[in-house]
Coordinates of C-alpha atoms and ligand atoms in Angstrom, one line a residue:
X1010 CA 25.0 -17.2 -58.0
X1011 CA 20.9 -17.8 -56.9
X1012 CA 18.5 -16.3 -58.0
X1013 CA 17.2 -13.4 -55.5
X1014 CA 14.0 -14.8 -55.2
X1015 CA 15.4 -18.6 -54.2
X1016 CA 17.3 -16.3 -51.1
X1017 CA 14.3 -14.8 -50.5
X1018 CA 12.6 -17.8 -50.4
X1019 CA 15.4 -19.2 -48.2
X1020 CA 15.2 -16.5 -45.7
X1021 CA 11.4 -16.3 -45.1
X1022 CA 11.6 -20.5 -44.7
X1023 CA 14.4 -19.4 -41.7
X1024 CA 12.4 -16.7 -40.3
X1025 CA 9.5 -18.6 -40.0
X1026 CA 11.5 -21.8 -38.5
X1027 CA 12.7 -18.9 -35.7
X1028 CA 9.2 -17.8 -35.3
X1029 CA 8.0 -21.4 -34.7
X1030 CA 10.3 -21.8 -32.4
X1031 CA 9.9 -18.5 -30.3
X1032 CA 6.9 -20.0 -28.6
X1033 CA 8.2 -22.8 -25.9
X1034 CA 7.2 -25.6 -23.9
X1035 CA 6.4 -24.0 -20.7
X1036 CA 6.9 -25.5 -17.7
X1037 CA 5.2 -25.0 -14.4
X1038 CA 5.6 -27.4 -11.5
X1039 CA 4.5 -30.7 -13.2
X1040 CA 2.3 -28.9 -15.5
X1041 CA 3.9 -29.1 -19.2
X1042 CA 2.6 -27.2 -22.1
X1043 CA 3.8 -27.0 -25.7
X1044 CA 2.6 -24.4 -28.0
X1045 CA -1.2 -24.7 -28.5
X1046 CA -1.4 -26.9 -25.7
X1047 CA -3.2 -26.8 -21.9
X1048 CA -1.8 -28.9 -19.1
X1049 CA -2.4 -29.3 -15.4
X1050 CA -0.3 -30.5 -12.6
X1051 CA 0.9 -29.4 -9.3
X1052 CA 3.9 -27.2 -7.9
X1053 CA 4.9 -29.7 -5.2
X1054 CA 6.6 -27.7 -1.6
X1055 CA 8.3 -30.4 -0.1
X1056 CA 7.8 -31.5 3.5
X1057 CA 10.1 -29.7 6.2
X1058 CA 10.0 -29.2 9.9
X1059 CA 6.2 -29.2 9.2
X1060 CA 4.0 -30.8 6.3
X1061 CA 4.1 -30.1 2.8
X1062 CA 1.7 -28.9 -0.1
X1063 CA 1.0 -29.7 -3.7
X1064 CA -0.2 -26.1 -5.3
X1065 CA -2.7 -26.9 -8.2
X1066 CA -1.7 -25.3 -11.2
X1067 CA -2.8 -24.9 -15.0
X1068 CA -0.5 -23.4 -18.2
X1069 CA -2.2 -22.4 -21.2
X1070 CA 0.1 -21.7 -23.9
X1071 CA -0.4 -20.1 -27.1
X1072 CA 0.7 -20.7 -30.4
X1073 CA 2.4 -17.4 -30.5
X1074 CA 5.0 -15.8 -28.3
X1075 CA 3.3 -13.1 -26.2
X1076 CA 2.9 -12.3 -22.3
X1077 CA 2.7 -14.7 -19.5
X1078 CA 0.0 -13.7 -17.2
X1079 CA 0.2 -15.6 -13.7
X1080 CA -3.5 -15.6 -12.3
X1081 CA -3.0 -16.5 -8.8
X1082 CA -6.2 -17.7 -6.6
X1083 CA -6.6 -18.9 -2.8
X1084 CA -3.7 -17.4 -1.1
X1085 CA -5.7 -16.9 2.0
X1086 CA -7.0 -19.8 3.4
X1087 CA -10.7 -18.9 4.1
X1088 CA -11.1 -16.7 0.4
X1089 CA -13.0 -18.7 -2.2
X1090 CA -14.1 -16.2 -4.8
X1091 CA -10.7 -16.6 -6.4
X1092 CA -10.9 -20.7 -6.1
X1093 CA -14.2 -20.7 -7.9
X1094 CA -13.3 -18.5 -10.8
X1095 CA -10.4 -19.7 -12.3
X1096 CA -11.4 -23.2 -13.5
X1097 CA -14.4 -20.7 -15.0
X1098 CA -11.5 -18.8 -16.8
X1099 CA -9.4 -22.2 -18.2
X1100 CA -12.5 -22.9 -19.6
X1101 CA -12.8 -19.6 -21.6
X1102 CA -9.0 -20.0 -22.9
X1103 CA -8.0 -21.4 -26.2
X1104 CA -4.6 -21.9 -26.9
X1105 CA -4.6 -22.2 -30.5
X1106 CA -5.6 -18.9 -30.5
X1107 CA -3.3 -17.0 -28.2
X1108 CA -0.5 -15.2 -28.4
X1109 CA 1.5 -15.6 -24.4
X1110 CA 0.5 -18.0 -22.3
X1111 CA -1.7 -17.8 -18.8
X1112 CA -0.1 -19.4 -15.4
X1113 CA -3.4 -20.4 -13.1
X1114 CA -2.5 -21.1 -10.0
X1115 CA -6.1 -22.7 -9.0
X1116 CA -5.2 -22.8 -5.1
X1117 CA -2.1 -20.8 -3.6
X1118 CA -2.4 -22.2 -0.1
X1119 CA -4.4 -25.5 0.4
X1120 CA -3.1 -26.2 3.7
X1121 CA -5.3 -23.1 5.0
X1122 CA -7.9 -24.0 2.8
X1123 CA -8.4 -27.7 3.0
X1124 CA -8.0 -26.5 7.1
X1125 CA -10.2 -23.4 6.6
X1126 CA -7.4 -21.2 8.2
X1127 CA -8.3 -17.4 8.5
X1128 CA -5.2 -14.9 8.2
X1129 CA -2.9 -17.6 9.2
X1130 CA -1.3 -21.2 8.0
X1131 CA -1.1 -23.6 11.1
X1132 CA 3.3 -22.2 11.9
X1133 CA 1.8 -19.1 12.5
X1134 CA 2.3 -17.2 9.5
X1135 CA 0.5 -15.4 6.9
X1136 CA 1.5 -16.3 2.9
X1137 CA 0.8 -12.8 1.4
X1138 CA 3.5 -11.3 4.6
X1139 CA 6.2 -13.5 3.9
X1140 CA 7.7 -13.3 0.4
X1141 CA 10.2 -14.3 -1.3
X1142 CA 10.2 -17.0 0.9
X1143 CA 12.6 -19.3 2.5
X1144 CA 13.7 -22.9 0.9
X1145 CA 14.4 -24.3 4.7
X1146 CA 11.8 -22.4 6.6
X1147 CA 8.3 -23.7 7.8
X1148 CA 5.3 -24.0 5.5
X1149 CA 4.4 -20.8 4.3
X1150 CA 7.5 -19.5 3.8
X1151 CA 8.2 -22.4 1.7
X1152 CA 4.9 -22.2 -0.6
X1153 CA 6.1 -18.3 -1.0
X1154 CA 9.1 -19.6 -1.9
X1155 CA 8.0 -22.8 -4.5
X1156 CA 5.5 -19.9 -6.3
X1157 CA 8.1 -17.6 -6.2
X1158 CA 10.5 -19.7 -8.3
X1159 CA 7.6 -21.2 -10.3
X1160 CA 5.0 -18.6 -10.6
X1161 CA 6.7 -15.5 -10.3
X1162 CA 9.5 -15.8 -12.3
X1163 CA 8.3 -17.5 -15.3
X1164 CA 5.6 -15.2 -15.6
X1165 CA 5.6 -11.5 -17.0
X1166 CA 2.7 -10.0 -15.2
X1167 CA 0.8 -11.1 -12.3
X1168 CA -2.8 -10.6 -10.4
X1169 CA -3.0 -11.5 -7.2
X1170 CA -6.7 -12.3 -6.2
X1171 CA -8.8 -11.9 -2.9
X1172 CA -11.7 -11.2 -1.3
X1173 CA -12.5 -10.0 2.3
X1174 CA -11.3 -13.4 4.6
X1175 CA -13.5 -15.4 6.1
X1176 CA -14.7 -12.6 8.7
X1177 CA -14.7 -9.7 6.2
X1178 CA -17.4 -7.9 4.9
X1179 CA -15.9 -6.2 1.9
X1180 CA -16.7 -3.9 -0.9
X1181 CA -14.7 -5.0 -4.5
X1182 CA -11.5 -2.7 -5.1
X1183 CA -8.0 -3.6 -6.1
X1184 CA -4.9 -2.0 -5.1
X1185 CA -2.5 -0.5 -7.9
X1186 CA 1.2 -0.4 -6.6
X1187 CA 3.1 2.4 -7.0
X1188 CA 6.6 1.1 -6.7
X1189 CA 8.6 5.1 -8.2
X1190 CA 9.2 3.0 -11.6
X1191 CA 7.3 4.8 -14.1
X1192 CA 7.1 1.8 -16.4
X1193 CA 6.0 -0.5 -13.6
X1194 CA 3.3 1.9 -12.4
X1195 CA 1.6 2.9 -15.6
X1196 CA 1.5 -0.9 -16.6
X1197 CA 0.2 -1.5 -13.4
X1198 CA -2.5 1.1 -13.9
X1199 CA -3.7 -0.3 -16.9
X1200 CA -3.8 -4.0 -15.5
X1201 CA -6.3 -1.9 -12.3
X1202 CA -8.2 -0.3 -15.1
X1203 CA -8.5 -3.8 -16.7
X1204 CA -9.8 -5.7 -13.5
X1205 CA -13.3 -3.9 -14.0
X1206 CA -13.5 -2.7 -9.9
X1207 CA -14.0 0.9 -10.1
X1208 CA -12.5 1.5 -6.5
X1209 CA -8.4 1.9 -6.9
X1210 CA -6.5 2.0 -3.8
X1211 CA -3.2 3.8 -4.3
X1212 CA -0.8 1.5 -2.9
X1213 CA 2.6 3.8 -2.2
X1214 CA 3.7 1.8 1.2
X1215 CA 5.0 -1.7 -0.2
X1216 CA 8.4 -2.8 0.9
X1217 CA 11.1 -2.1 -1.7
X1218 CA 13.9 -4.4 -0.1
X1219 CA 13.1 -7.8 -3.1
X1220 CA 14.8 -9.8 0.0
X1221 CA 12.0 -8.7 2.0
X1222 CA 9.4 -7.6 -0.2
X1223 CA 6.3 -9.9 1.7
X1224 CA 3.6 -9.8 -1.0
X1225 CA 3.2 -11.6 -3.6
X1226 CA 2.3 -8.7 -6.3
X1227 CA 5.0 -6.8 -4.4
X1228 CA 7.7 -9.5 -5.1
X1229 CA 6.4 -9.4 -9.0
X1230 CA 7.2 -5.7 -8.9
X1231 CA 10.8 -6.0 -7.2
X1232 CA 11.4 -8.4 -9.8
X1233 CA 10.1 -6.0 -13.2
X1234 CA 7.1 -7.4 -13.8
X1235 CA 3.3 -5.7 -13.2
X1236 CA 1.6 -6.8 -10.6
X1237 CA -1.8 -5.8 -9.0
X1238 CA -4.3 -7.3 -5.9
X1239 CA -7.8 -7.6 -6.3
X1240 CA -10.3 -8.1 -3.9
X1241 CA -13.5 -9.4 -4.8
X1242 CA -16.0 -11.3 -1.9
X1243 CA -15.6 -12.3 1.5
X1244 CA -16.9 -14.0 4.6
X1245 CA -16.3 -17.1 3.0
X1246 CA -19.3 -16.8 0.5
X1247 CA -19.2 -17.7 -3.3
X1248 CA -21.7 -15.6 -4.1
X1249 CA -22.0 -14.9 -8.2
X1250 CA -21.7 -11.6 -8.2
X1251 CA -18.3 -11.8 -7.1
X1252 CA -17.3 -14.6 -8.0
X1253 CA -18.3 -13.4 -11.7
X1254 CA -16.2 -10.2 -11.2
X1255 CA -13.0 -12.4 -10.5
X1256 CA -13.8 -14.1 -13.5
X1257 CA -14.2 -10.8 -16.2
X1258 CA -11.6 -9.0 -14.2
X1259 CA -9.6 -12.2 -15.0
X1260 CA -10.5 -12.1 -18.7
X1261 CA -10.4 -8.7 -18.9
X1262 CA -6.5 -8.0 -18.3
X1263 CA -5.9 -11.6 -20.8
X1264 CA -7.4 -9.8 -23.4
X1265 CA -5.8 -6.0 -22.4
X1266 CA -2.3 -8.0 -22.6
X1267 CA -3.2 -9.2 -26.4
X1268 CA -3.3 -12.7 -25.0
X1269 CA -6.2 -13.5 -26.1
X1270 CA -9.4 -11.9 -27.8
X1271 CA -12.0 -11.7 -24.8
X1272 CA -14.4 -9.1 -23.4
X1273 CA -13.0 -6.5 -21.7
X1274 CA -14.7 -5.1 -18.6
X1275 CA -11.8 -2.0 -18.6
X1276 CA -13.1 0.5 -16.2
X1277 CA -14.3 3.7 -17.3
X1278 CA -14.7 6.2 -14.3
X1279 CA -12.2 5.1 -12.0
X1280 CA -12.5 6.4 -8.3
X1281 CA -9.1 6.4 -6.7
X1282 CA -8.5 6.1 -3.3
X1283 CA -5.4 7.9 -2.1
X1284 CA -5.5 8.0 1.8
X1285 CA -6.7 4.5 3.5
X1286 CA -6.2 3.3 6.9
X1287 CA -6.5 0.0 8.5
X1288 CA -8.2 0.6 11.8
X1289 CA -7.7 -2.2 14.4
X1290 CA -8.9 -3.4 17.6
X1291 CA -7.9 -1.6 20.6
X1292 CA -9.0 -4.6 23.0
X1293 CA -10.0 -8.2 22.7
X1294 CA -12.9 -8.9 22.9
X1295 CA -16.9 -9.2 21.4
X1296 CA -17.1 -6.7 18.4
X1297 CA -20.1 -5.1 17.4
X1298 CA -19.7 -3.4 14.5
X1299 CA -21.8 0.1 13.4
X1300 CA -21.2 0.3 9.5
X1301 CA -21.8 -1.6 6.7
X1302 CA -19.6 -2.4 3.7
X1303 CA -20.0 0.3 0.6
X1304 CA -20.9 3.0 3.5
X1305 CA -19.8 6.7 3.6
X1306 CA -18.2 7.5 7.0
X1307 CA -17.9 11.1 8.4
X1308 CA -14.8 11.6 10.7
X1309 CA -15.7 10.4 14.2
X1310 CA -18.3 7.7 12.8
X1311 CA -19.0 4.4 14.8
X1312 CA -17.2 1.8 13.3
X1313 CA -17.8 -0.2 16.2
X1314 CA -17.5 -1.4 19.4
X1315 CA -15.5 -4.0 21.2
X1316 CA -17.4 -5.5 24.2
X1317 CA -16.2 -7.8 27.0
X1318 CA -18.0 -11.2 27.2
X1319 CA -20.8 -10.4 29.3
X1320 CA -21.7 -7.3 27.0
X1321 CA -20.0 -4.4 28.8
X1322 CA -18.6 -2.1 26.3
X1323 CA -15.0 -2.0 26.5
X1324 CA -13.3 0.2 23.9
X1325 CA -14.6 1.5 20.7
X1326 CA -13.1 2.3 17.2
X1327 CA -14.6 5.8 15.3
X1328 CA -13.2 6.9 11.7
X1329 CA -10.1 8.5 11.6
X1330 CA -11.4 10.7 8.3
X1331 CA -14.1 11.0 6.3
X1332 CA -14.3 8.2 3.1
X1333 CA -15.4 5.0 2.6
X1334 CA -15.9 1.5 4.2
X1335 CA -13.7 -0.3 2.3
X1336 CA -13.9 -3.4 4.6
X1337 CA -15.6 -4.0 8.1
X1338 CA -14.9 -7.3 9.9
X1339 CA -18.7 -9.1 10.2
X1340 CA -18.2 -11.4 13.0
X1341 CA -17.4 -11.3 16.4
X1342 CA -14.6 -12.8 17.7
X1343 CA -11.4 -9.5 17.5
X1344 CA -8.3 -9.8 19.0
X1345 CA -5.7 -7.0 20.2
X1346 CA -4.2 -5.0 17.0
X1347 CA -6.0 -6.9 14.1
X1348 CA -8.0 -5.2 11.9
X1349 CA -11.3 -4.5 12.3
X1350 CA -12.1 -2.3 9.2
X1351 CA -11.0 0.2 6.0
X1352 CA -11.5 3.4 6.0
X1353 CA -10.5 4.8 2.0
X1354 CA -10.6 8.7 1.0
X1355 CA -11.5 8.9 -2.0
X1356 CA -9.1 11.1 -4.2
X1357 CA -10.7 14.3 -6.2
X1358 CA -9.2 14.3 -9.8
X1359 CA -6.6 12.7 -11.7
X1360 CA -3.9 10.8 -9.3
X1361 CA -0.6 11.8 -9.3
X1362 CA 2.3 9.3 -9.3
Ligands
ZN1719 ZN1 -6.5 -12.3 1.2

């Protein structure tokens, strides 16, 4: 028989082998990390009926097994807050001292940006509307579908970041999504709280078919895994202040996580908004608008007012309830039943899920 302290010493030599081992190469696209180790490569989309895409990407992977947070940046074509950040966050990771590993996805869409597409990729389509995806369909669907596969499912939590598009003035919130799974939604509270932006949207309308689930947070959720938007910037400006928001925010939920040990920018006095409203344009035409981003609206205020290209007013667009500008498109081309502004009501006390 051994000695008990030879088994002993057996048995810790085999946990720590296990241990060692917990923490794998991961994998995203052609982006290849090892424990410890940073890599970059791309996700390619092959070509269809329509050209293809290669999706920069970036893994950062810890020594020790932990969460996978998927950063995802510049899924709308004309949003470069996002774009700008994250090579400002690689730099702040060190994977010899992490525990989980961070997915950045530097560039979600660079069709629509290297084309500096608003809304819309050149089929027609809008990324953040078409999750899951489709293998076979045109180019969007199949970028949904590649991040989808290479993002989304390798990672455990996800944040999905934006700004206002290139025509939107916008004031910084994020939208926590309340899906009816209490896990889900309190770990999706505390990834909000994390961001830093003290404006909360309470997100209860997402799809809840994963076949159809459109978003890309949204398909995280269907799928088990936290999720949250965040909008940070808009009207294609890289302005610091927002871009350095993206950047804490981003920082901020890697070190909430236990990822990594890094200032946290956790919000302390949230203000939840519980009733919104996207208001859109009632004609084509030459907008004008009244308010400003960051502005309290009374029911009835201007928001603004479509004109007709020799200036004749043609329709007009008035709050639907008093709250906050959350949005305000800022230039003036506005076409039939697209938005032209948010209108948020901001919730008194503690939010109910
Ligand atoms: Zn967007």
């Amino acid at each position: 028989m051994r000695p008990p302290q030879l088994l002993l010493a057996a048995l810790l030599v085999a946990l720590d082998a296990a241990s060692a081992r917990a923490q794998a190469v991961l994998s995203v696209g052609t982006a290849s990390a090892g424990p410890g180790e940073t890599a970059s490569g791309v996700i390619a989309v092959p070509a269809g009926s329509d050209p293809g895409a290669e999706i920069p990407v970036s893994v950062v992977n810890g020594t020790k097994p932990g969460p996978i947070l998927a950063l995802v940046a510049g899924t709308h074509g004309y949003e470069y807050t996002s774009v700008v950040a994250l090579p400002r966050v690689l730099q702040r990771l060190d994977p010899k001292r992490m525990s989980g590993a961070v997915i950045l996805v530097h560039m979600a869409n660079p069709p629509a940006f290297y084309e500096r597409r608003v809304y819309r990729n050149a089929d027609g389509k809008n990324l953040n509307r078409v999750y899951p995806g489709k293998a076979d369909g045109s180019q969007t669907e199949r970028i949904a579908f590649a991040i989808a596969r290479e993002v989304i499912d390798k990672a455990t939590h996800l944040v999905d970041m934006h700004c206002g598009d290139g025509n939107e003035s916008l004031r910084p919130y994020s939208y926590w999504q309340i899906s009816g799974d209490a896990r889900l939604d309190a770990a999706g509270k505390e990834l909000a709280l994390a961001y830093g932006l003290d404006h909360i949207v309470i997100d209860r309308e997402r799809p809840r078919d994963p076949a159809k689930s459109q978003y890309t947070a949204n398909t995280a959720v269907l799928r088990g895994k936290p999720a949250i938007t965040v909008e940070s910037g808009g009207l294609g400006s890289t302005d610091e202040a927002s871009v350095a928001a993206q950047e804490a925010g981003a920082l901020s939920v890697i070190a909430q996580l236990g990822v990594q040990d890094l200032p946290s920018v956790r919000v302390e006095k949230p203000i939840f908004i519980d009733r919104w409203q996207v208001l859109t344009a009632p004609a084509t035409g030459v907008w004008r608008w009244g308010v400003e981003k960051m502005q309290s609206v009374a029911e009835g205020t201007l928001v603004g007012r479509v004109h007709d290209a020799s200036g004749k007013a043609v329709a007009e667009v008035r709050a639907p309830f008093a709250g906050e500008v959350l949005y305000v498109v800022a230039t003036p081309p506005v076409t039939k039943g697209e938005p032209v502004a948010m209108i948020g009501r901001v919730l008194e006390g503690e939010p109910k899920p």
